[in-house]
Every structure is written in structure tokens, then in C-alpha cells.
PDB file of C-alpha atoms and ligand atoms in Angstrom:
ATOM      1  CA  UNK A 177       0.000   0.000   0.000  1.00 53.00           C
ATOM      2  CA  UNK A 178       1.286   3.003  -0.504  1.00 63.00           C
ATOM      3  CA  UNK A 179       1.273   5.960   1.897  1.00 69.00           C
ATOM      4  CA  UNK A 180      -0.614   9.065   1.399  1.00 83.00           C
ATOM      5  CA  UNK A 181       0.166  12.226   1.272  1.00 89.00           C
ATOM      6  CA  UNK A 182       1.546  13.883   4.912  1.00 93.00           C
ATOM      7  CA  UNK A 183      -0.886  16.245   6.302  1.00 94.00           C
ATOM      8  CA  UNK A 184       0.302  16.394   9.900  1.00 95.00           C
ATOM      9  CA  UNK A 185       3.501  15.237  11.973  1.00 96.00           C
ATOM     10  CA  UNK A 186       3.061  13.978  15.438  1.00 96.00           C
ATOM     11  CA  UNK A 187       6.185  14.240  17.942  1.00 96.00           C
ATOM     12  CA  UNK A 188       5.802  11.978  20.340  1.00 96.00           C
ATOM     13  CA  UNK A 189       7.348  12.907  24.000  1.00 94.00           C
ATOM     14  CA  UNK A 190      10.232  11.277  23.849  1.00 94.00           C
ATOM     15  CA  UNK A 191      11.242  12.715  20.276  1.00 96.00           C
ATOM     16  CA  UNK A 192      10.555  16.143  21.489  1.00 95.00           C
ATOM     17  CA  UNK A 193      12.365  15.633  24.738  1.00 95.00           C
ATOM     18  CA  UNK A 194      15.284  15.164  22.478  1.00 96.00           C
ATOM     19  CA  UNK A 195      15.279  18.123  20.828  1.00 96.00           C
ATOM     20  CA  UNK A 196      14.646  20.420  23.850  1.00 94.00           C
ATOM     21  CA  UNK A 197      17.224  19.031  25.332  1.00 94.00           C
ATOM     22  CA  UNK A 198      19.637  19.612  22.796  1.00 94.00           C
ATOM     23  CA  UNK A 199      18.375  23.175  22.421  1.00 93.00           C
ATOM     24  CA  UNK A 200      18.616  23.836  25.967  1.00 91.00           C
ATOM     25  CA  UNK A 201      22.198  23.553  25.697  1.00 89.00           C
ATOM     26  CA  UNK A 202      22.944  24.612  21.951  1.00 85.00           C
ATOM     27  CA  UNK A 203      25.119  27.054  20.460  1.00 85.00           C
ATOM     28  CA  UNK A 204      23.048  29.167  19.661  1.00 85.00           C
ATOM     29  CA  UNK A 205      25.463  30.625  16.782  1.00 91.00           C
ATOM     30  CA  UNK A 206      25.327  27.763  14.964  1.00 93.00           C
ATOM     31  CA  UNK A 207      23.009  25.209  13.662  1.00 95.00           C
ATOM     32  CA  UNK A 208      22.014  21.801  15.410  1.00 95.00           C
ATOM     33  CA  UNK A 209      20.080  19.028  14.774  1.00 96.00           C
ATOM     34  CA  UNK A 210      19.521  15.316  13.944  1.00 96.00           C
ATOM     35  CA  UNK A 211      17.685  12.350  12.385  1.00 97.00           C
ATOM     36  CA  UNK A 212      13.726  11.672  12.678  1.00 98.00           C
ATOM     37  CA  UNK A 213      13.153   8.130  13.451  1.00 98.00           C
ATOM     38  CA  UNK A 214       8.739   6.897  13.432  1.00 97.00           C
ATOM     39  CA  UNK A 215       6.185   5.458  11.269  1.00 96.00           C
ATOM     40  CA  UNK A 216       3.897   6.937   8.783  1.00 93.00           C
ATOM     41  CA  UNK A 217       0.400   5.326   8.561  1.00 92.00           C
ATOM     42  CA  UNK A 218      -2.368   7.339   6.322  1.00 91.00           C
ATOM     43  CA  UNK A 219      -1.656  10.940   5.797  1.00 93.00           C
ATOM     44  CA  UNK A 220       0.599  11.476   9.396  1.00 94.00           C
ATOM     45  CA  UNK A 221       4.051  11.017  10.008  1.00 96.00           C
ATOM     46  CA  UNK A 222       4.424  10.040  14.082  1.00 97.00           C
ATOM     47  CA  UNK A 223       7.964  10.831  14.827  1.00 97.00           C
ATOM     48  CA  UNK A 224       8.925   8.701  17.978  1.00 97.00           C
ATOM     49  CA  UNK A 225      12.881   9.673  18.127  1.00 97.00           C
ATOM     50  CA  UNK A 226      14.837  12.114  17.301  1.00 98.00           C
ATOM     51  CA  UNK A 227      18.506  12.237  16.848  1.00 97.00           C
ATOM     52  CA  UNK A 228      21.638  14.136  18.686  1.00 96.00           C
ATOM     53  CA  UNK A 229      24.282  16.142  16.353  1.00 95.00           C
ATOM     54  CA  UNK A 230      26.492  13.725  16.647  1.00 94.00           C
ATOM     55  CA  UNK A 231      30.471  14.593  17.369  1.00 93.00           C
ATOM     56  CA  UNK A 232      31.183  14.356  13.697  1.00 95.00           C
ATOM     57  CA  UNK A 233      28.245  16.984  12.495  1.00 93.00           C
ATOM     58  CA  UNK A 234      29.285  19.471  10.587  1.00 93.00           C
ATOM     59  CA  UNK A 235      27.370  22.431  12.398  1.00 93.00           C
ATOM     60  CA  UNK A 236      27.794  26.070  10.770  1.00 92.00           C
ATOM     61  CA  UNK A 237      25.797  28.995  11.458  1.00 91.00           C
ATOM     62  CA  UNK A 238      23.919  28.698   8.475  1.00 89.00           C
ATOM     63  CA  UNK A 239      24.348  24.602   7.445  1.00 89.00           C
ATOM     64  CA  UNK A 240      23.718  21.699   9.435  1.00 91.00           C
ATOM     65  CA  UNK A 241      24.816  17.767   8.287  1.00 89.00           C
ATOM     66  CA  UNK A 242      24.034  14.978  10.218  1.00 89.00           C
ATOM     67  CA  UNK A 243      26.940  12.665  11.542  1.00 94.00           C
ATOM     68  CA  UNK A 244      25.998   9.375   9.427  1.00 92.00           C
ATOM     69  CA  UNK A 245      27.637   7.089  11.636  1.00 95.00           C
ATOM     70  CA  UNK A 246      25.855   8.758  14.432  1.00 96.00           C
ATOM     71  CA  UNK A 247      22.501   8.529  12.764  1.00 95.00           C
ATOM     72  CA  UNK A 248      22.805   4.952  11.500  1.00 95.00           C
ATOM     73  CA  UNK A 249      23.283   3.598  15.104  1.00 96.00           C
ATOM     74  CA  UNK A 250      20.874   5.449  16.154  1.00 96.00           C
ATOM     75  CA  UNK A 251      18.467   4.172  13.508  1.00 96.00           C
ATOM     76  CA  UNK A 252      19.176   0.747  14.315  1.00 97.00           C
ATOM     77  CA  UNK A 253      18.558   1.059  17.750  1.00 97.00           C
ATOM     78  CA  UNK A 254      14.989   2.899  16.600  1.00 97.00           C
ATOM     79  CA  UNK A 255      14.282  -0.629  14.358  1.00 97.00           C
ATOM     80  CA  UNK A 256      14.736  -2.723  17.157  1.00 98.00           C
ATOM     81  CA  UNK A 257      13.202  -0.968  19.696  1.00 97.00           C
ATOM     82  CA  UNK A 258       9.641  -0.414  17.894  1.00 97.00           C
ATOM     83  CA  UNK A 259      10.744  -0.548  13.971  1.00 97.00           C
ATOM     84  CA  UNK A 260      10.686   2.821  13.519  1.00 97.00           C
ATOM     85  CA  UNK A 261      12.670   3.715  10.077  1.00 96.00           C
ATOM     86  CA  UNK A 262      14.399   7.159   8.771  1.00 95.00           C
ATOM     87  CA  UNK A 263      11.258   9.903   8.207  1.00 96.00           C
ATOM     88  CA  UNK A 264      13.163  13.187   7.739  1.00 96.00           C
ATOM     89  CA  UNK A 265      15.574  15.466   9.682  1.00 96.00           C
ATOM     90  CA  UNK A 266      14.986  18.293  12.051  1.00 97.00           C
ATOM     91  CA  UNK A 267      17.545  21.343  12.147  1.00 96.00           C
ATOM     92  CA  UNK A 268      17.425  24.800  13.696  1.00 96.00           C
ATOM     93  CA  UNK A 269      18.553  28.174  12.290  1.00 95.00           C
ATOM     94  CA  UNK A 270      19.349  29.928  15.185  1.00 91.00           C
ATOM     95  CA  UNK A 271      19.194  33.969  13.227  1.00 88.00           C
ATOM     96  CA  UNK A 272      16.765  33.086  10.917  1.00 89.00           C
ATOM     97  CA  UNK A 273      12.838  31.990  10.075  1.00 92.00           C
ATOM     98  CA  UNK A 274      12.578  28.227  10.784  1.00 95.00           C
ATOM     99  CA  UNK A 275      11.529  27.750   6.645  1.00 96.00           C
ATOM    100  CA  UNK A 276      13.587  25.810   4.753  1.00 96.00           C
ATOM    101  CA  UNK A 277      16.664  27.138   2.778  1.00 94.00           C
ATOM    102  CA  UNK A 278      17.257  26.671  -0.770  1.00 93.00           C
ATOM    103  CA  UNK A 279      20.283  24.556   0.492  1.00 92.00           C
ATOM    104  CA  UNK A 280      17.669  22.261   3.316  1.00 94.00           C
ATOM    105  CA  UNK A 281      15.334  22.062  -0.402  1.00 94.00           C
ATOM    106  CA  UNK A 282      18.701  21.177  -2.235  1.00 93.00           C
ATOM    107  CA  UNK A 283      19.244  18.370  -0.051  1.00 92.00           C
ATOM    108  CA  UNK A 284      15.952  17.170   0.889  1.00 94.00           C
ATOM    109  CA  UNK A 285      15.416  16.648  -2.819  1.00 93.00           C
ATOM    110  CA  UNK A 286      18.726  14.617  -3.491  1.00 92.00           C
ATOM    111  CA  UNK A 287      17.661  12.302  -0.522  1.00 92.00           C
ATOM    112  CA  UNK A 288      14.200  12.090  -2.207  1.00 93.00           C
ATOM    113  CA  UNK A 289      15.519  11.007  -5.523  1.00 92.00           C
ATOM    114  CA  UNK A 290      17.861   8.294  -3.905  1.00 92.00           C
ATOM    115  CA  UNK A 291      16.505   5.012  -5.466  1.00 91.00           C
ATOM    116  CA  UNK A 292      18.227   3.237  -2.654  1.00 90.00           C
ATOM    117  CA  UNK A 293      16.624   5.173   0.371  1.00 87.00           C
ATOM    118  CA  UNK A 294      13.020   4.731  -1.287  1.00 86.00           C
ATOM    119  CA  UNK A 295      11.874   7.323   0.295  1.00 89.00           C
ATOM    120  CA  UNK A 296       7.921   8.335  -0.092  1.00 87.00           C
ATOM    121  CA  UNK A 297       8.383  11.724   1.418  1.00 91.00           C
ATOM    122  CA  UNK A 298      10.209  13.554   3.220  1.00 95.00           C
ATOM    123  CA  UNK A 299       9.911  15.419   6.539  1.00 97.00           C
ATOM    124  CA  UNK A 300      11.857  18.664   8.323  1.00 97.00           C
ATOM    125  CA  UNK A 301      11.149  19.932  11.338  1.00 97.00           C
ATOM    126  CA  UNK A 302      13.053  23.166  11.642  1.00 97.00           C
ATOM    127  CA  UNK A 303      13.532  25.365  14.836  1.00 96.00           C
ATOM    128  CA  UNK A 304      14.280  29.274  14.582  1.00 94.00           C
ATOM    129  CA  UNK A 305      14.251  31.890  17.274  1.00 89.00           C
ATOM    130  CA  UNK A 306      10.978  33.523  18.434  1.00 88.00           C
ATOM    131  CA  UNK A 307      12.121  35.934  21.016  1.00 84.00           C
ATOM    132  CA  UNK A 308      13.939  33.885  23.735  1.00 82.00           C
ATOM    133  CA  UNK A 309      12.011  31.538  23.181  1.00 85.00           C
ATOM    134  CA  UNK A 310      12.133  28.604  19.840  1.00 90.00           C
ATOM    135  CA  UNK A 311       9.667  27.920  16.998  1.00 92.00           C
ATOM    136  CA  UNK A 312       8.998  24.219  15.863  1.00 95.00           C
ATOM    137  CA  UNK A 313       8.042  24.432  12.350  1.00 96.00           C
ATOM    138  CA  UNK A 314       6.957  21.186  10.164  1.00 97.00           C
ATOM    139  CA  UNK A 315       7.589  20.297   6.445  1.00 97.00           C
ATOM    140  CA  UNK A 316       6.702  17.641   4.207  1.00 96.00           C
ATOM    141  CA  UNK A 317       8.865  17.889   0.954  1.00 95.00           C
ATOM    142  CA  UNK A 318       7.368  15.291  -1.649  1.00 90.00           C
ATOM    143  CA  UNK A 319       7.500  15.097  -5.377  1.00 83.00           C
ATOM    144  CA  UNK A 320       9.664  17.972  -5.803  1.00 81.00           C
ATOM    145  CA  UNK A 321       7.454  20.607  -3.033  1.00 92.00           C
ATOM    146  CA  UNK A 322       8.164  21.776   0.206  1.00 95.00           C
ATOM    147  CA  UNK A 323       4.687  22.102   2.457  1.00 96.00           C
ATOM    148  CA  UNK A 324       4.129  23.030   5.595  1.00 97.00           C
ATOM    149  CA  UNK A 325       2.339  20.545   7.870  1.00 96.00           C
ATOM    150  CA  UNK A 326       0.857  20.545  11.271  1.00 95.00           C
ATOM    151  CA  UNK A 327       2.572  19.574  14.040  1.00 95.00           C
ATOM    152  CA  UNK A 328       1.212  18.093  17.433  1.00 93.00           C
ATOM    153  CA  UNK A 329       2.565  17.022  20.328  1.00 88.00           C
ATOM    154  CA  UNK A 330       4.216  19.997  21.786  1.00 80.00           C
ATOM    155  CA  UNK A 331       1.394  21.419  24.187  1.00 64.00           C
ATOM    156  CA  UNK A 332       2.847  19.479  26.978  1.00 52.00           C
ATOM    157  CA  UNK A 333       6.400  21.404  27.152  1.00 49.00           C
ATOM    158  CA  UNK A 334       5.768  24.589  25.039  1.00 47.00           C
ATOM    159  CA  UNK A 335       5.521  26.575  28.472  1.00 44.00           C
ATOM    160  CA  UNK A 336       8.936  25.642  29.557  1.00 45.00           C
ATOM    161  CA  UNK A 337      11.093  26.821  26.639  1.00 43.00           C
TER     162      UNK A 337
HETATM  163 ZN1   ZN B1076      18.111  24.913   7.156  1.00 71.19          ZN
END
């Protein structure tokens, strides 16, 4: 069967735990981020873990890319915990609108067309400052466009950023 279209990304706790965490304690002059781990069943993508840098990221102020060794253990820990596979990315832009570059569209469409990865679609979550505080943006990028989705799950621990 194939999957339809993504219309809404769920983080679950433990994902979004993740990335607090790692913004808590970023750099906030350069970028940060990681690998989305979950399932995607009908038109929503259910993120259940989200990836760390990684010490061999390369993290500028305006580029972010992952650490692959980094990512594939923690996609293989993912699998055997509840078989969650590779979904998308998440990233932050720490001095500007969490929208995705040309560069984040540049990339998101190579992994797209990568017979090997077989990817349906593709999702971002991207972070950028709003006041002290962060923005959580969602993207699905799918036959060549970038759309924004909702995203749920963050009521719990918006108030705490
Ligand atoms: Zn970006």
C-alpha cells in the first residue's frame, strides 16, 4: 500500500524531549540538529525519536549535516526498539525563520531522488528563534514541493522553553 500524502507530523514525548534538550544547551550561533526516526500510517508522520548532532556533524551557522555514523546507530537502535525507520531530519537556524533554505530544499530533494533510500516523502522539522524563546516548524517535501504541515505534540512542554 502506498502511503498518502503527509498532512500532519506527530512528535511523540520522547522525540521532542530530544530536541529540547539539545536546544537547551545549543550554540546558539550555529546550527544543530539530527535524524527523525517513526512510522507513517495514512496521511501522518508520528515521529517517535529524534537524533543528537552527533560529534562528527558538521554544524555552521547557516548549514547543518548529520553525523551518518551517528545517525545509523541510532536508527538501528529505533528498528529494534519499535521498527521505527528514517522519516526526515529536524535542524534549527538559530538567526533566521525556521523555513527551509534553498540549500535544506537542495538536499531534501537529493535524498528524495535516492533510489536506494526509497523514500515516499520527506519530513523537516526546523527550529528558529521567536524571542527567547524557539519555533517548531513542520515540512513535508514530496514530489519535488516543500509544504508546511501541522505539528502536534508539543502542548505538553511549550511553556517551559
Ligand atoms: Zn536549514
Amino acid at each position: 500500500m502506498t502511503p498518502r500524502s503527509v498532512t500532519a507530523v506527530h512528535l511523540a514525548q520522547e522525540a521532542l524531549r530530544v530536541i529540547t534538550d539539545e536546544l537547551r544547551t545549543a550554540d546558539r550561533t550555529r546550527e544543530t540538529g539530527g535524524i527523525l526516526l517513526g512510522h507513517h500510517v495514512h496521511d501522518t508522520v508520528t515521529v517517535q525519536h529524534a537524533g543528537t548532532p552527533g560529534p562528527e556533524a558538521v554544524q555552521t551557522s547557516t548549514y547543518f549535516l548529520r553525523d551518518r555514523a551517528h545517525a545509523q546507530t541510532l536508527a538501528d537502535h529505533a528498528y529494534a526498539q519499535d521498527h521505527s525507520v528514517w522519516i526526515g531530519e529536524w535542524h534549527t537556524h538559530p538567526t533566521s525563520r525556521p523555513v527551509p533554505s534553498s540549500r535544506d530544499a537542495a538536499t531534501y530533494h537529493q535524498l528524495l531522488n535516492d533510489p536506494e533510500l526509497a523514500f515516499h516523502s520527506f519530513i523537516a522539522v526546523i527550529v528558529g528563534p521567536r524571542g527567547p524563546h524557539w519555533n517548531i516548524t513542520a515540512w513535508t517535501c514530496q514530489n519535488n514541493t516543500i509544504t508546511q504541515v501541522a505539528l502536534h505534540g508539543l502542548q505538553h512542554q511549550s511553556r517551559h522553553w
